[in-house]
């Protein structure tokens, strides 16, 4: 059975003070949910705020996990400005976003580097969230499937079935990120199904057990319809994760969905 999961990607937002308030608000909002509405929840603040967030989360009764937004491909060495996976793990991180489209587009990360980062996260005993997604131009020219499968295949080649079995995949159409424009549930399902089919070609159990999250303008108002799709196992949420009530409503949607059936 696949686990249901909602990840909040805070991007380059927040401050120590604002994060503290957001985490408290989120913990309270999640506590108010009924048992049936509980799902796995992870937040990803910027790296310099991770230790403070970890400390606060440790003192809370709820089970909000801690994730990072990026990681170095290297284990250690002369890489000015980078943060190694082992250092993130030491800060209390258990999950790391890898290959987010903003990293690919704005910072020139290609498939090979992203695949190395997936390997680095696995080597440090954490869960990589491999982000894949097409641009609007690629969608319009019918390349969606080939782009996301190429991105997935690069990671498969690097870490094998065994590595992907310890990973999460997130489909994030670039044209839907931060734009308010969401993929329709049918558009998202189509791509999720293609990704799962590729996993099934490698290994049936891998396909059955790997969570595939959807990201791109997920909100409380569209989460139910997206998460009801058979191959969507939860969400990777940007903007809406910065509001405790909105984000907890999305988490409740994830729990209610039949996504892991
Ligand atoms: P968004 O971002 O929810 O603000 O569209 C999603 C993401 O980039 O992970």
PDB file of N, CA, C and O and ligand atoms in Angstrom, residues 9 11 100 102 172 176-179 215-218 236-240, ligand 1:
ATOM      1  N   UNK A   9       6.570  22.969   0.259  1.00  0.00           N
ATOM      2  CA  UNK A   9       7.833  23.537  -0.225  1.00  0.00           C
ATOM      3  C   UNK A   9       7.775  25.042   0.002  1.00  0.00           C
ATOM      4  O   UNK A   9       7.107  25.756  -0.729  1.00  0.00           O
ATOM      5  N   UNK A  11      10.021  27.188  -0.363  1.00  0.00           N
ATOM      6  CA  UNK A  11      10.893  27.973  -1.278  1.00  0.00           C
ATOM      7  C   UNK A  11      11.679  29.011  -0.461  1.00  0.00           C
ATOM      8  O   UNK A  11      11.929  28.791   0.723  1.00  0.00           O
ATOM      9  N   UNK A 100      13.905  20.033  -8.540  1.00  0.00           N
ATOM     10  CA  UNK A 100      12.753  20.934  -8.704  1.00  0.00           C
ATOM     11  C   UNK A 100      12.974  21.770  -9.961  1.00  0.00           C
ATOM     12  O   UNK A 100      14.108  22.144 -10.280  1.00  0.00           O
ATOM     13  N   UNK A 102      12.583  24.774 -10.558  1.00  0.00           N
ATOM     14  CA  UNK A 102      13.285  26.047 -10.348  1.00  0.00           C
ATOM     15  C   UNK A 102      14.788  25.821 -10.270  1.00  0.00           C
ATOM     16  O   UNK A 102      15.580  26.676 -10.691  1.00  0.00           O
ATOM     17  N   UNK A 172       5.484  17.729 -11.515  1.00  0.00           N
ATOM     18  CA  UNK A 172       5.175  19.156 -11.394  1.00  0.00           C
ATOM     19  C   UNK A 172       5.283  19.829 -12.758  1.00  0.00           C
ATOM     20  O   UNK A 172       6.386  20.218 -13.174  1.00  0.00           O
ATOM     21  N   UNK A 176       2.317  25.037 -14.372  1.00  0.00           N
ATOM     22  CA  UNK A 176       1.320  25.104 -13.296  1.00  0.00           C
ATOM     23  C   UNK A 176       1.933  25.554 -11.975  1.00  0.00           C
ATOM     24  O   UNK A 176       1.221  25.733 -10.994  1.00  0.00           O
ATOM     25  N   UNK A 177       3.246  25.753 -11.953  1.00  0.00           N
ATOM     26  CA  UNK A 177       3.902  26.088 -10.685  1.00  0.00           C
ATOM     27  C   UNK A 177       3.839  27.586 -10.420  1.00  0.00           C
ATOM     28  O   UNK A 177       4.345  28.388 -11.209  1.00  0.00           O
ATOM     29  N   UNK A 178       3.193  27.943  -9.330  1.00  0.00           N
ATOM     30  CA  UNK A 178       3.144  29.346  -8.916  1.00  0.00           C
ATOM     31  C   UNK A 178       2.340  30.226  -9.855  1.00  0.00           C
ATOM     32  O   UNK A 178       2.393  31.446  -9.777  1.00  0.00           O
ATOM     33  N   UNK A 179       1.588  29.631 -10.757  1.00  0.00           N
ATOM     34  CA  UNK A 179       0.856  30.409 -11.754  1.00  0.00           C
ATOM     35  C   UNK A 179      -0.631  30.506 -11.435  1.00  0.00           C
ATOM     36  O   UNK A 179      -1.346  31.287 -12.061  1.00  0.00           O
ATOM     37  N   UNK A 215       2.331  18.300  -8.059  1.00  0.00           N
ATOM     38  CA  UNK A 215       2.600  19.667  -7.607  1.00  0.00           C
ATOM     39  C   UNK A 215       2.324  20.666  -8.708  1.00  0.00           C
ATOM     40  O   UNK A 215       2.489  20.363  -9.896  1.00  0.00           O
ATOM     41  N   UNK A 216       1.906  21.862  -8.321  1.00  0.00           N
ATOM     42  CA  UNK A 216       1.595  22.920  -9.293  1.00  0.00           C
ATOM     43  C   UNK A 216       0.260  23.529  -8.940  1.00  0.00           C
ATOM     44  O   UNK A 216      -0.783  23.009  -9.330  1.00  0.00           O
ATOM     45  N   UNK A 217       0.317  24.609  -8.136  1.00  0.00           N
ATOM     46  CA  UNK A 217      -0.888  25.346  -7.729  1.00  0.00           C
ATOM     47  C   UNK A 217      -1.938  24.466  -7.045  1.00  0.00           C
ATOM     48  O   UNK A 217      -3.134  24.645  -7.267  1.00  0.00           O
ATOM     49  N   UNK A 218      -1.473  23.527  -6.221  1.00  0.00           N
ATOM     50  CA  UNK A 218      -2.432  22.766  -5.397  1.00  0.00           C
ATOM     51  C   UNK A 218      -2.985  23.705  -4.323  1.00  0.00           C
ATOM     52  O   UNK A 218      -2.235  24.435  -3.673  1.00  0.00           O
ATOM     53  N   UNK A 236       2.809  18.057  -3.636  1.00  0.00           N
ATOM     54  CA  UNK A 236       3.965  18.894  -3.328  1.00  0.00           C
ATOM     55  C   UNK A 236       3.463  20.322  -3.506  1.00  0.00           C
ATOM     56  O   UNK A 236       3.137  20.741  -4.619  1.00  0.00           O
ATOM     57  N   UNK A 237       3.366  21.033  -2.385  1.00  0.00           N
ATOM     58  CA  UNK A 237       2.618  22.290  -2.366  1.00  0.00           C
ATOM     59  C   UNK A 237       3.541  23.468  -2.081  1.00  0.00           C
ATOM     60  O   UNK A 237       4.274  23.451  -1.088  1.00  0.00           O
ATOM     61  N   UNK A 238       3.515  24.472  -2.941  1.00  0.00           N
ATOM     62  CA  UNK A 238       4.332  25.661  -2.741  1.00  0.00           C
ATOM     63  C   UNK A 238       3.555  26.727  -1.992  1.00  0.00           C
ATOM     64  O   UNK A 238       3.401  26.671  -0.769  1.00  0.00           O
ATOM     65  N   UNK A 239       3.029  27.697  -2.745  1.00  0.00           N
ATOM     66  CA  UNK A 239       2.360  28.859  -2.158  1.00  0.00           C
ATOM     67  C   UNK A 239       1.369  28.536  -1.053  1.00  0.00           C
ATOM     68  O   UNK A 239       1.390  29.165   0.021  1.00  0.00           O
ATOM     69  N   UNK A 240       0.520  27.544  -1.273  1.00  0.00           N
ATOM     70  CA  UNK A 240      -0.535  27.240  -0.296  1.00  0.00           C
ATOM     71  C   UNK A 240       0.011  26.597   0.979  1.00  0.00           C
ATOM     72  O   UNK A 240      -0.723  26.460   1.962  1.00  0.00           O
TER      73      UNK A 240
HETATM   74  P1  LIG B   1       2.999  26.066  -6.154  1.00  0.00           P
HETATM   75  O1  LIG B   1       4.474  25.420  -6.152  1.00  0.00           O
HETATM   76  O2  LIG B   1       2.145  25.186  -5.309  1.00  0.00           O
HETATM   77  O3  LIG B   1       3.175  27.439  -5.580  1.00  0.00           O
HETATM   78  O4  LIG B   1       2.548  26.086  -7.584  1.00  0.00           O
HETATM   79  C1  LIG B   1       4.657  24.034  -6.199  1.00  0.00           C
HETATM   80  C2  LIG B   1       6.136  23.723  -6.202  1.00  0.00           C
HETATM   81  O5  LIG B   1       6.897  24.436  -6.856  1.00  0.00           O
HETATM   82  O6  LIG B   1       6.585  22.753  -5.566  1.00  0.00           O
END
